[in-house]
Amino acid sequence: MVCHSFIYLDFDRKSTFTCGTCGSKNQPFHDIVVKERLWRHLDFWQYKSFIHAPLPRVKCGKCEKQDLSNVKKVAIDETSSKRGHQYVSLVVDIEKRNVIYVIE
Ligand SMILES: [Zn+2]
């Protein structure tokens, strides 16, 4: 018999976060990029464990003024936000390894 453990996380919408692009701390919450991201966690005892959580995006004051003129190479990656039901595309600056745009 295979048993699973599912852990659901959420956050206060008044929270602040570190900007994933430039690293600025205490940036206000803007919206949710992915409503339910799934991560595989180490097993708890004999249970296969999974963590479900939304991915927040911040409204970063520094990145609003982001200068993209130095971006030379980008990669576009599509990822599932909810097991095959919803996709988002990420545009990433390959050299700086920054997400520069999210397309829902
Ligand atoms: Zn930023």
mmCIF file of C-alpha atoms and ligand atoms in Angstrom:
data_model
loop_
_atom_site.group_PDB
_atom_site.id
_atom_site.type_symbol
_atom_site.label_atom_id
_atom_site.label_comp_id
_atom_site.label_asym_id
_atom_site.label_seq_id
_atom_site.Cartn_x
_atom_site.Cartn_y
_atom_site.Cartn_z
ATOM 1 C CA MET A 1 0.000 0.000 0.000
ATOM 2 C CA VAL A 2 1.362 3.430 -1.020
ATOM 3 C CA CYS A 3 0.547 6.273 1.328
ATOM 4 C CA HIS A 4 0.938 9.981 0.635
ATOM 5 C CA SER A 5 1.205 13.057 2.782
ATOM 6 C CA PHE A 6 0.044 16.393 1.328
ATOM 7 C CA ILE A 7 0.980 19.677 2.984
ATOM 8 C CA TYR A 8 -0.791 22.858 1.919
ATOM 9 C CA LEU A 9 0.865 26.227 2.578
ATOM 10 C CA ASP A 10 -0.407 29.760 2.100
ATOM 11 C CA PHE A 11 0.667 33.263 3.120
ATOM 12 C CA ASP A 12 -0.813 36.511 4.400
ATOM 13 C CA ARG A 13 -1.477 38.799 1.434
ATOM 14 C CA LYS A 14 -0.109 41.720 3.478
ATOM 15 C CA SER A 15 3.288 39.992 3.682
ATOM 16 C CA THR A 16 6.408 41.375 2.057
ATOM 17 C CA PHE A 17 8.949 39.272 0.171
ATOM 18 C CA THR A 18 12.402 39.470 -1.309
ATOM 19 C CA CYS A 19 12.270 40.221 -5.027
ATOM 20 C CA GLY A 20 13.302 37.122 -6.965
ATOM 21 C CA THR A 21 14.780 39.249 -9.724
ATOM 22 C CA CYS A 22 16.943 41.863 -7.995
ATOM 23 C CA GLY A 23 17.029 40.647 -4.379
ATOM 24 C CA SER A 24 15.443 43.778 -2.854
ATOM 25 C CA LYS A 25 13.942 42.918 0.510
ATOM 26 C CA ASN A 26 10.517 43.863 1.896
ATOM 27 C CA GLN A 27 8.755 44.276 -1.441
ATOM 28 C CA PRO A 28 4.940 44.231 -1.314
ATOM 29 C CA PHE A 29 2.880 41.339 -2.629
ATOM 30 C CA HIS A 30 1.493 41.983 -6.134
ATOM 31 C CA ASP A 31 -0.229 38.812 -7.326
ATOM 32 C CA ILE A 32 0.106 35.068 -7.544
ATOM 33 C CA VAL A 33 2.088 33.705 -10.477
ATOM 34 C CA VAL A 34 1.144 30.099 -9.927
ATOM 35 C CA LYS A 35 -1.927 29.279 -7.860
ATOM 36 C CA GLU A 36 -0.706 25.914 -6.708
ATOM 37 C CA ARG A 37 2.864 24.801 -7.211
ATOM 38 C CA LEU A 38 3.733 21.253 -6.216
ATOM 39 C CA TRP A 39 7.057 20.169 -4.747
ATOM 40 C CA ARG A 40 8.143 16.696 -3.802
ATOM 41 C CA HIS A 41 9.422 16.664 -0.227
ATOM 42 C CA LEU A 42 11.497 14.104 1.607
ATOM 43 C CA ASP A 43 9.317 11.310 2.880
ATOM 44 C CA PHE A 44 7.737 11.582 6.294
ATOM 45 C CA TRP A 45 8.118 8.071 7.704
ATOM 46 C CA GLN A 46 6.755 5.731 5.015
ATOM 47 C CA TYR A 47 4.653 8.451 3.337
ATOM 48 C CA LYS A 48 5.568 10.034 0.027
ATOM 49 C CA SER A 49 5.245 13.745 0.817
ATOM 50 C CA PHE A 50 4.249 16.680 -1.326
ATOM 51 C CA ILE A 51 3.998 20.406 -0.594
ATOM 52 C CA HIS A 52 1.396 22.562 -2.328
ATOM 53 C CA ALA A 53 1.822 26.350 -2.193
ATOM 54 C CA PRO A 54 1.019 29.435 -4.240
ATOM 55 C CA LEU A 55 3.940 31.369 -5.774
ATOM 56 C CA PRO A 56 3.692 35.077 -4.991
ATOM 57 C CA ARG A 57 5.041 37.838 -7.207
ATOM 58 C CA VAL A 58 6.127 41.149 -5.719
ATOM 59 C CA LYS A 59 5.615 44.671 -6.960
ATOM 60 C CA CYS A 60 9.252 45.653 -6.841
ATOM 61 C CA GLY A 61 10.089 49.334 -6.919
ATOM 62 C CA LYS A 62 13.569 48.655 -8.292
ATOM 63 C CA CYS A 63 12.489 46.269 -11.052
ATOM 64 C CA GLU A 64 9.761 48.610 -12.290
ATOM 65 C CA LYS A 65 12.661 50.686 -13.503
ATOM 66 C CA GLN A 66 14.348 47.585 -14.910
ATOM 67 C CA ASP A 67 16.690 48.252 -17.812
ATOM 68 C CA LEU A 68 16.622 45.321 -20.232
ATOM 69 C CA SER A 69 19.014 46.853 -22.763
ATOM 70 C CA ASN A 70 21.885 44.659 -21.483
ATOM 71 C CA VAL A 71 19.973 41.381 -21.846
ATOM 72 C CA LYS A 72 21.640 39.368 -24.615
ATOM 73 C CA LYS A 73 20.232 35.842 -24.326
ATOM 74 C CA VAL A 74 16.869 34.730 -23.002
ATOM 75 C CA ALA A 75 15.260 31.361 -22.457
ATOM 76 C CA ILE A 76 11.541 30.704 -22.397
ATOM 77 C CA ASP A 77 10.258 27.923 -20.221
ATOM 78 C CA GLU A 78 6.698 26.755 -19.800
ATOM 79 C CA THR A 79 5.714 25.169 -16.535
ATOM 80 C CA SER A 80 2.530 23.673 -15.197
ATOM 81 C CA SER A 81 1.045 25.501 -12.293
ATOM 82 C CA LYS A 82 -1.539 22.879 -11.412
ATOM 83 C CA ARG A 83 -0.904 19.392 -12.697
ATOM 84 C CA GLY A 84 -1.687 19.901 -16.363
ATOM 85 C CA HIS A 85 -4.502 22.385 -15.907
ATOM 86 C CA GLN A 86 -2.771 25.751 -16.153
ATOM 87 C CA TYR A 87 0.541 26.865 -17.621
ATOM 88 C CA VAL A 88 2.750 29.899 -17.226
ATOM 89 C CA SER A 89 5.692 30.846 -19.407
ATOM 90 C CA LEU A 90 8.800 32.338 -17.866
ATOM 91 C CA VAL A 91 11.224 34.528 -19.790
ATOM 92 C CA VAL A 92 14.644 34.249 -18.166
ATOM 93 C CA ASP A 93 17.845 36.242 -18.671
ATOM 94 C CA ILE A 94 20.255 33.333 -19.111
ATOM 95 C CA GLU A 95 23.412 35.192 -18.114
ATOM 96 C CA LYS A 96 22.035 36.710 -14.889
ATOM 97 C CA ARG A 97 19.628 33.808 -14.254
ATOM 98 C CA ASN A 98 16.799 36.249 -13.553
ATOM 99 C CA VAL A 99 13.152 35.887 -14.412
ATOM 100 C CA ILE A 100 12.407 39.028 -16.382
ATOM 101 C CA TYR A 101 8.847 38.333 -17.464
ATOM 102 C CA VAL A 102 5.990 35.955 -16.635
ATOM 103 C CA ILE A 103 3.258 35.204 -19.160
ATOM 104 C CA GLU A 104 0.068 33.672 -17.816
HETATM 105 ZN ZN ZN B 1 13.280 43.648 -7.959
#
